[in-house]
Amino acid sequence: MKIKNKLALNFSLITAGILLVILSAIFLVFYSFVRNDFYGHLNDRAKVAAQLYLEADEISTDSLGHVRERYLAKLPEEHIGIYNEHNESFLAHKHSYWTDKVIDRVRSKEHLQFADGNRQTVGIYYRDNQGNFVILVSAIDIGNNEQLLDMARIMFVAFIIINGGVFFIGRWFAQRSLSPINDLIRQMQRITVNDLHVRVHESGGKDEITELARNFNRLLEHLYNAFELQQTFVTNASHELRTPVTSIMGEIEVGLNKERSVIEYRQLLMSVLSDAENLNDTISSLMELAQSDMEYTRAKLTPVMIDELIWEIHYYWNNKKAKGKLIVEMQQMPEDANHLVMMVSKPLLIIALNNIIGNAFKFSGGQPVVCALTVDDSFIKIDIRDSGIGIPDEDVNKIFNSFYRSPNGRNFKGSGIGLYVTQKIIQLFGGTITVSPAHPGTIFSLTFPQQENLMSF
């Protein structure tokens, strides 16, 4: 069952329950009023019978005539009984309609009203100068019973019509409320494995549908980056491995064509060794790409104190790589320590920062590198500044492409994978990476939104 039908049905059932309680209460109140009113009529009939049969000698002729007129206005299916102390009928021509048990109950309670099927009965204990009598009157309230039946029919029809209307109105409202989800589903259905760059529309509101679209777009972004990493690995593995292997094979074939001197063989082996080293660097880069790809696709985000992570990286470089040359600057720190918390994959963020720091040392000839941390209420920013050869303006937008190397940096060993992987990792955590000149050198700026903006990843 579709959600709109389920919502409409549940809404109709709730409305039906409330309506049933209200209609039942109205019917019971009206039913109680009608029964009590008819009991009142029966009680009046009992008193009229007492006046006619027991007090006829005590009232005037005119009053007696009026009493007789009232007595003649009988109720439907009416029965009247007047009994003395021996439960004998006072009306000689009437047979006893009620049992002695009923008569005795009236005598003991002095007033009694009860129903026997659709017949209602009232009994009173009447004291007179001729003796004490029990007067019983019963009748069927045909008119009111028919009205009650008509009322029940009307209520039933109204119940069906109202609930039917509520169902269709509820379905219309549900369909209207869920129409953004239907639009979102249609947009999702158009996205295939070849269209992972496409994003669904986000309305910009704060409702659940907007949040669903936003999180779906984040999921697409993660999938797109993961597929791009895998595609990049396959493409570059086939391309980058072919070149050095072809070169090594060609040099060996040349060397086997004829006998050569020891010096020539030595030069040939040195050339093969150089190509083998390049091949090894390429394989290492591809393995690094594959490892980061694997970590990327299964990254689990955990709270990480960014200042503690910076000091861990500082300890790593100053004790194992560049002795005392990584300088950490805490330029701005928040009063609330919670603003230092980032929801990230710690191993991936370490890879990203180490790639930038490693490049900074490599392209600056081992000169000191500064890592500055700035944190406020809205963002966390990490600036990594070196004093190296710098990056030409025309290459700034290219350095994040896989296996791209700027012309002024091709004399340094490398594969061009590091910054490509770094950018993907920063994007995974909702951050941005920018490059600006430092004169001399380069500044890489990593900016992340604060924790509350990352908790939805």
Coordinates of C-alpha atoms in Angstrom, one line a residue:
M1 CA 0.0 0.0 0.0
K2 CA 1.3 3.4 -0.9
I3 CA 2.1 5.9 1.8
K4 CA -0.6 8.4 0.7
N5 CA -3.3 5.6 0.9
K6 CA -1.9 4.4 4.2
L7 CA -2.0 8.0 5.6
A8 CA -5.5 8.6 4.3
L9 CA -6.7 5.3 5.7
N10 CA -5.2 5.9 9.1
F11 CA -6.6 9.4 9.2
S12 CA -10.0 8.0 8.2
L13 CA -9.9 5.4 10.9
I14 CA -9.0 8.0 13.6
T15 CA -11.8 10.3 12.3
A16 CA -14.2 7.3 12.2
G17 CA -13.4 6.4 15.8
I18 CA -13.9 10.0 17.0
L19 CA -17.1 10.4 14.9
L20 CA -18.4 7.0 16.2
V21 CA -17.9 8.1 19.8
I22 CA -19.6 11.5 19.2
L23 CA -22.6 10.0 17.3
S24 CA -23.0 7.2 19.9
A25 CA -23.0 9.8 22.7
I26 CA -25.6 11.9 20.9
F27 CA -27.8 8.8 20.2
L28 CA -27.5 7.6 23.8
V29 CA -28.4 11.1 25.2
F30 CA -31.4 11.3 22.9
Y31 CA -32.4 7.7 23.6
S32 CA -32.2 8.4 27.4
F33 CA -34.2 11.6 27.0
V34 CA -36.9 9.8 25.0
R35 CA -37.2 6.9 27.4
N36 CA -37.4 9.1 30.5
D37 CA -40.0 11.3 28.7
F38 CA -42.1 8.2 28.0
Y39 CA -41.8 7.0 31.6
G40 CA -43.1 10.4 32.6
H41 CA -46.2 9.9 30.3
L42 CA -46.7 6.5 31.9
N43 CA -46.5 8.0 35.3
D44 CA -49.1 10.6 34.4
R45 CA -51.4 7.8 33.0
A46 CA -51.1 6.0 36.4
K47 CA -52.1 9.1 38.3
V48 CA -55.0 9.7 35.9
A49 CA -56.2 6.1 36.4
A50 CA -56.0 6.7 40.2
Q51 CA -58.1 9.8 40.0
L52 CA -60.7 8.2 37.7
Y53 CA -61.1 4.9 39.6
L54 CA -60.2 5.7 43.2
E55 CA -61.1 9.4 43.6
A56 CA -64.1 9.7 41.4
D57 CA -66.4 10.3 44.5
E58 CA -64.1 13.0 45.8
I59 CA -63.9 15.4 42.8
S60 CA -66.5 17.5 41.0
T61 CA -68.4 16.4 37.9
D62 CA -66.5 18.8 35.6
S63 CA -63.1 17.7 37.0
L64 CA -64.2 14.0 36.6
G65 CA -65.1 14.7 32.9
H66 CA -61.8 16.3 32.3
V67 CA -60.0 13.3 33.9
R68 CA -62.1 10.9 31.7
E69 CA -61.0 12.9 28.6
R70 CA -57.4 12.5 29.6
Y71 CA -57.9 8.8 30.4
L72 CA -59.4 8.2 26.9
A73 CA -56.1 9.5 25.3
K74 CA -54.5 6.2 25.5
L75 CA -50.9 5.4 24.7
P76 CA -50.0 2.8 22.0
E77 CA -50.6 -0.8 23.2
E78 CA -51.5 0.5 26.7
H79 CA -52.2 -1.8 29.7
I80 CA -53.4 -0.5 33.1
G81 CA -53.8 -2.5 36.2
I82 CA -55.0 -1.5 39.7
Y83 CA -54.4 -4.0 42.5
N84 CA -55.5 -4.1 46.2
E85 CA -53.5 -5.4 49.1
H86 CA -54.3 -9.0 48.1
N87 CA -53.0 -8.4 44.6
E88 CA -56.6 -8.7 43.3
S89 CA -57.4 -6.5 40.3
F90 CA -59.5 -3.5 41.2
L91 CA -60.9 -3.5 37.7
A92 CA -63.3 -6.4 37.7
H93 CA -63.5 -6.7 33.9
K94 CA -59.6 -6.7 33.6
H95 CA -57.5 -9.8 33.9
S96 CA -54.3 -9.7 35.9
Y97 CA -51.6 -8.6 33.4
W98 CA -48.7 -8.6 35.9
T99 CA -47.5 -11.3 38.2
D100 CA -47.7 -11.1 42.0
K101 CA -43.9 -10.7 42.1
V102 CA -44.0 -7.5 40.0
I103 CA -46.9 -6.2 42.1
D104 CA -45.1 -6.9 45.4
R105 CA -41.9 -5.1 44.1
V106 CA -43.9 -2.0 43.3
R107 CA -45.5 -2.2 46.8
S108 CA -42.1 -2.5 48.5
K109 CA -40.4 0.2 46.4
E110 CA -43.5 2.5 46.0
H111 CA -42.3 3.5 42.6
L112 CA -40.9 1.3 39.9
Q113 CA -40.1 1.7 36.2
F114 CA -38.7 -1.0 34.0
A115 CA -38.6 -2.2 30.4
D116 CA -39.7 -5.6 29.0
G117 CA -38.5 -5.8 25.5
N118 CA -39.8 -2.7 23.6
R119 CA -42.5 -2.2 26.3
Q120 CA -42.0 0.2 29.1
T121 CA -43.8 0.0 32.5
V122 CA -44.3 2.3 35.4
G123 CA -45.7 1.2 38.8
I124 CA -46.8 3.4 41.7
Y125 CA -48.0 2.6 45.2
Y126 CA -51.1 4.7 45.8
R127 CA -52.6 5.4 49.2
D128 CA -56.4 6.1 49.3
N129 CA -59.1 6.3 51.9
Q130 CA -60.5 3.1 50.4
G131 CA -57.1 1.4 51.0
N132 CA -53.7 1.1 49.5
F133 CA -53.4 0.1 45.8
V134 CA -50.7 -0.7 43.3
I135 CA -51.2 0.9 39.9
L136 CA -49.3 -0.4 36.9
V137 CA -49.2 1.1 33.4
S138 CA -47.3 -0.2 30.4
A139 CA -47.2 0.8 26.7
I140 CA -45.0 0.8 23.6
D141 CA -43.4 4.1 22.6
I142 CA -44.0 3.4 18.9
G143 CA -43.6 7.0 17.7
N144 CA -40.4 7.6 19.5
N145 CA -39.0 4.2 18.7
E146 CA -39.5 5.0 15.0
Q147 CA -37.8 8.3 15.4
L148 CA -34.9 6.6 17.1
L149 CA -34.7 4.1 14.3
D150 CA -34.8 6.9 11.7
M151 CA -32.1 8.8 13.7
A152 CA -29.9 5.7 13.8
R153 CA -30.3 5.3 10.0
I154 CA -29.4 9.0 9.4
M155 CA -26.4 8.7 11.6
F156 CA -25.2 5.6 9.9
V157 CA -25.5 7.2 6.4
A158 CA -23.8 10.3 7.7
F159 CA -21.1 8.2 9.2
I160 CA -20.4 6.5 5.9
I161 CA -20.6 9.7 3.9
I162 CA -18.4 11.7 6.3
N163 CA -15.7 8.9 6.5
G164 CA -15.7 8.5 2.7
G165 CA -15.3 12.2 2.3
V166 CA -12.5 12.3 5.0
F167 CA -10.7 9.4 3.2
F168 CA -10.7 11.1 -0.2
I169 CA -9.8 14.5 1.3
G170 CA -7.1 12.9 3.4
R171 CA -5.7 11.2 0.4
W172 CA -5.7 14.4 -1.5
F173 CA -3.9 16.2 1.3
A174 CA -1.4 13.3 1.6
Q175 CA -0.8 13.2 -2.1
R176 CA -0.2 17.0 -2.1
S177 CA 2.1 16.8 0.9
L178 CA 4.0 13.9 -0.6
S179 CA 4.3 15.4 -4.1
P180 CA 7.8 16.7 -3.3
I181 CA 8.9 13.1 -2.5
N182 CA 7.4 11.9 -5.8
D183 CA 9.4 14.6 -7.6
L184 CA 12.5 13.5 -5.7
I185 CA 11.8 9.8 -6.7
R186 CA 11.5 10.8 -10.3
Q187 CA 14.8 12.7 -10.2
M188 CA 16.5 9.7 -8.5
Q189 CA 15.2 7.3 -11.1
R190 CA 16.9 9.3 -13.8
I191 CA 20.3 8.9 -12.1
T192 CA 22.3 5.9 -13.4
V193 CA 25.9 4.8 -12.9
N194 CA 26.9 7.0 -15.8
D195 CA 25.2 10.1 -14.3
L196 CA 26.6 10.2 -10.8
H197 CA 27.5 13.8 -11.3
V198 CA 23.8 14.7 -11.5
R199 CA 22.2 16.0 -8.3
V200 CA 18.6 16.2 -7.2
H201 CA 17.0 19.5 -6.5
E202 CA 17.2 20.9 -3.0
S203 CA 14.4 23.3 -2.1
G204 CA 16.5 25.1 0.5
G205 CA 13.9 24.6 3.2
K206 CA 14.3 23.0 6.6
D207 CA 11.8 20.2 6.3
E208 CA 12.5 16.4 6.1
I209 CA 12.2 16.2 2.3
T210 CA 15.0 18.9 1.9
E211 CA 17.1 17.0 4.4
L212 CA 16.5 13.8 2.4
A213 CA 17.5 15.4 -0.8
R214 CA 20.6 17.0 0.8
N215 CA 21.8 13.7 2.2
F216 CA 21.1 11.9 -1.1
N217 CA 23.2 14.4 -2.9
R218 CA 26.0 13.8 -0.3
L219 CA 25.7 10.1 -0.9
L220 CA 25.9 10.7 -4.7
E221 CA 29.0 12.9 -4.1
H222 CA 30.7 10.1 -2.1
L223 CA 29.8 7.5 -4.8
Y224 CA 30.9 9.8 -7.6
N225 CA 34.3 10.4 -5.9
A226 CA 34.7 6.6 -5.1
F227 CA 33.9 5.7 -8.7
E228 CA 36.2 8.4 -10.0
L229 CA 39.0 7.1 -7.8
Q230 CA 38.5 3.6 -9.1
Q231 CA 38.3 4.7 -12.7
T232 CA 41.4 6.8 -12.3
F233 CA 43.3 3.9 -10.8
V234 CA 42.4 1.6 -13.7
T235 CA 43.0 4.2 -16.4
N236 CA 46.3 5.4 -15.0
A237 CA 47.5 1.9 -14.1
S238 CA 47.2 0.8 -17.7
H239 CA 48.8 4.0 -19.0
E240 CA 51.5 4.7 -16.5
L241 CA 52.8 1.1 -16.2
R242 CA 53.0 0.7 -20.0
T243 CA 55.5 3.5 -20.6
P244 CA 58.4 2.3 -18.3
V245 CA 57.8 -1.4 -19.1
T246 CA 58.0 -0.6 -22.9
S247 CA 61.2 1.5 -22.3
I248 CA 62.9 -1.3 -20.3
M249 CA 62.0 -3.9 -23.0
G250 CA 63.3 -1.7 -25.8
E251 CA 66.6 -1.1 -24.0
I252 CA 67.1 -4.8 -23.4
E253 CA 66.3 -5.6 -27.0
V254 CA 68.9 -3.0 -28.1
G255 CA 71.4 -4.5 -25.8
L256 CA 70.9 -8.0 -27.1
N257 CA 71.2 -7.0 -30.8
K258 CA 75.1 -7.3 -30.7
E259 CA 78.0 -7.7 -28.4
R260 CA 78.9 -4.6 -26.6
S261 CA 81.7 -3.4 -24.3
V262 CA 81.6 -3.4 -20.6
I263 CA 81.1 0.3 -20.5
E264 CA 78.2 0.1 -22.9
Y265 CA 76.5 -2.7 -20.9
R266 CA 77.0 -0.6 -17.8
Q267 CA 75.4 2.4 -19.4
L268 CA 72.6 0.2 -20.6
L269 CA 72.0 -1.3 -17.2
M270 CA 72.0 2.1 -15.6
S271 CA 69.3 3.2 -18.0
V272 CA 67.3 0.1 -17.2
L273 CA 67.8 0.7 -13.5
S274 CA 66.5 4.3 -13.9
D275 CA 63.4 3.0 -15.8
A276 CA 62.9 0.4 -13.1
E277 CA 63.1 3.0 -10.4
N278 CA 60.5 5.1 -12.3
L279 CA 58.4 1.9 -12.6
N280 CA 58.7 1.3 -8.9
D281 CA 57.7 4.9 -8.1
T282 CA 54.7 4.5 -10.4
I283 CA 53.6 1.3 -8.7
S284 CA 54.0 2.9 -5.3
S285 CA 51.9 5.8 -6.4
L286 CA 49.2 3.5 -7.8
M287 CA 49.3 1.4 -4.6
E288 CA 48.8 4.6 -2.6
L289 CA 45.9 5.5 -4.8
A290 CA 44.4 2.1 -4.4
Q291 CA 44.8 2.2 -0.6
S292 CA 43.3 5.7 -0.3
D293 CA 40.4 4.5 -2.6
M294 CA 39.7 1.5 -0.3
E295 CA 39.8 3.8 2.8
Y296 CA 37.7 6.3 1.0
T297 CA 34.8 3.9 0.1
R298 CA 34.6 2.5 3.6
A299 CA 35.5 5.6 5.6
K300 CA 33.9 5.8 9.1
L301 CA 33.6 9.3 10.5
T302 CA 34.6 9.7 14.1
P303 CA 35.1 12.8 16.3
V304 CA 38.7 14.0 16.1
M305 CA 40.3 16.9 18.0
I306 CA 42.0 18.8 15.2
D307 CA 44.6 20.5 17.4
E308 CA 45.7 17.1 18.8
L309 CA 45.9 15.7 15.3
I310 CA 48.1 18.6 14.2
W311 CA 50.5 17.9 17.1
E312 CA 50.6 14.2 16.2
I313 CA 51.6 15.1 12.6
H314 CA 54.1 17.6 14.1
Y315 CA 55.7 14.8 16.2
Y316 CA 55.8 12.5 13.1
W317 CA 57.6 14.9 10.8
N318 CA 60.0 16.4 13.4
N319 CA 61.0 13.0 14.8
K320 CA 61.1 10.8 11.6
K321 CA 61.3 12.9 8.5
A322 CA 62.3 16.6 8.7
K323 CA 64.0 17.1 12.0
G324 CA 62.6 20.2 13.7
K325 CA 61.5 21.8 10.4
L326 CA 57.7 21.5 10.7
I327 CA 56.5 24.6 12.6
V328 CA 53.0 24.6 14.1
E329 CA 51.2 27.9 14.8
M330 CA 48.0 28.0 16.7
Q331 CA 46.8 31.4 15.4
Q332 CA 43.3 31.5 16.7
M333 CA 41.7 29.0 19.2
P334 CA 38.1 29.0 20.4
E335 CA 36.9 29.3 24.0
D336 CA 34.6 26.3 23.5
A337 CA 36.7 23.1 23.0
N338 CA 33.8 21.5 21.1
H339 CA 34.6 23.8 18.1
L340 CA 37.9 21.9 17.8
V341 CA 36.0 18.6 17.1
M342 CA 35.7 17.4 13.5
M343 CA 33.7 14.4 12.2
V344 CA 36.3 12.8 9.9
S345 CA 38.1 9.6 9.1
K346 CA 41.4 10.2 11.0
P347 CA 43.6 8.0 8.7
L348 CA 42.3 9.7 5.5
L349 CA 42.8 13.2 7.0
I350 CA 46.4 12.3 8.0
I351 CA 47.1 11.1 4.4
A352 CA 45.7 14.4 3.0
L353 CA 47.8 16.6 5.4
N354 CA 50.9 14.5 5.0
N355 CA 50.7 14.7 1.2
I356 CA 50.7 18.5 1.3
I357 CA 53.4 18.7 4.0
G358 CA 55.5 16.2 2.1
N359 CA 55.2 18.2 -1.1
A360 CA 56.1 21.4 0.8
F361 CA 59.3 19.9 2.1
K362 CA 60.2 18.4 -1.3
F363 CA 59.7 21.5 -3.4
S364 CA 61.3 23.8 -0.9
G365 CA 64.5 21.8 -0.7
G366 CA 63.9 20.8 2.9
Q367 CA 63.4 24.3 4.2
P368 CA 61.0 24.8 7.2
V369 CA 57.3 24.4 6.6
V370 CA 54.6 26.2 8.7
C371 CA 51.3 24.6 9.6
A372 CA 48.9 27.2 11.0
L373 CA 45.6 26.4 12.7
T374 CA 42.7 28.9 12.8
V375 CA 39.4 28.0 14.5
D376 CA 36.3 30.1 15.2
D377 CA 32.5 29.5 15.6
S378 CA 31.9 28.9 11.9
F379 CA 35.0 27.1 10.4
I380 CA 38.2 25.3 10.9
K381 CA 41.1 26.4 8.7
I382 CA 44.5 24.8 8.2
D383 CA 47.2 26.8 6.3
I384 CA 50.3 24.9 5.1
R385 CA 53.0 27.4 3.9
D386 CA 56.3 26.6 2.3
S387 CA 59.2 28.6 0.8
G388 CA 59.6 26.5 -2.3
I389 CA 59.6 27.1 -6.1
G390 CA 55.9 28.0 -6.1
I391 CA 53.2 27.1 -8.6
P392 CA 52.6 29.0 -11.9
D393 CA 49.2 30.6 -12.1
E394 CA 48.3 28.6 -15.2
D395 CA 49.0 25.4 -13.3
V396 CA 47.0 26.1 -10.1
N397 CA 43.8 24.6 -11.5
K398 CA 45.6 21.5 -12.9
I399 CA 47.7 20.3 -10.0
F400 CA 44.7 18.4 -8.5
N401 CA 44.4 16.3 -11.7
S402 CA 45.6 12.8 -11.4
F403 CA 49.3 12.3 -12.5
Y404 CA 49.6 15.9 -13.5
R405 CA 53.0 17.5 -12.7
S406 CA 53.8 21.2 -13.2
P407 CA 56.7 21.8 -15.7
N408 CA 58.7 23.6 -13.0
G409 CA 58.5 20.6 -10.7
R410 CA 59.3 17.8 -13.1
N411 CA 62.9 17.7 -11.9
F412 CA 61.6 16.4 -8.5
K413 CA 60.6 12.8 -8.0
G414 CA 56.9 12.2 -7.9
S415 CA 53.9 10.8 -9.7
G416 CA 51.3 13.5 -9.5
I417 CA 48.9 11.4 -7.4
G418 CA 49.2 13.0 -4.0
L419 CA 47.2 16.3 -4.5
Y420 CA 44.5 14.4 -6.5
V421 CA 43.9 12.1 -3.5
T422 CA 44.1 15.0 -1.1
Q423 CA 41.4 16.9 -2.8
K424 CA 39.1 13.9 -2.8
I425 CA 39.6 13.4 0.9
I426 CA 39.0 17.1 1.7
Q427 CA 35.8 17.0 -0.3
L428 CA 34.7 13.9 1.5
F429 CA 34.7 15.8 4.8
G430 CA 32.8 18.8 3.3
G431 CA 35.9 21.0 3.1
T432 CA 37.6 23.0 0.4
I433 CA 41.2 23.3 -0.6
T434 CA 42.7 26.5 -2.2
V435 CA 46.1 27.5 -3.4
S436 CA 47.7 30.9 -3.2
P437 CA 51.2 32.3 -3.7
A438 CA 53.4 33.1 -0.6
H439 CA 56.3 35.0 -2.3
P440 CA 58.3 32.8 -2.0
G441 CA 56.6 29.5 -1.9
T442 CA 52.9 28.5 -1.8
I443 CA 50.1 28.4 0.8
F444 CA 47.6 25.5 0.7
S445 CA 44.5 26.4 2.7
L446 CA 42.1 23.7 3.9
T447 CA 38.8 25.0 5.2
F448 CA 36.1 22.9 6.9
P449 CA 32.7 23.9 8.2
Q450 CA 32.1 23.6 12.0
Q451 CA 31.0 20.3 13.6
E452 CA 27.2 20.9 13.5
N453 CA 27.4 21.1 9.7
L454 CA 29.3 17.8 9.5
M455 CA 27.2 15.7 11.8
S456 CA 24.9 14.7 9.0
F457 CA 27.6 12.9 7.0

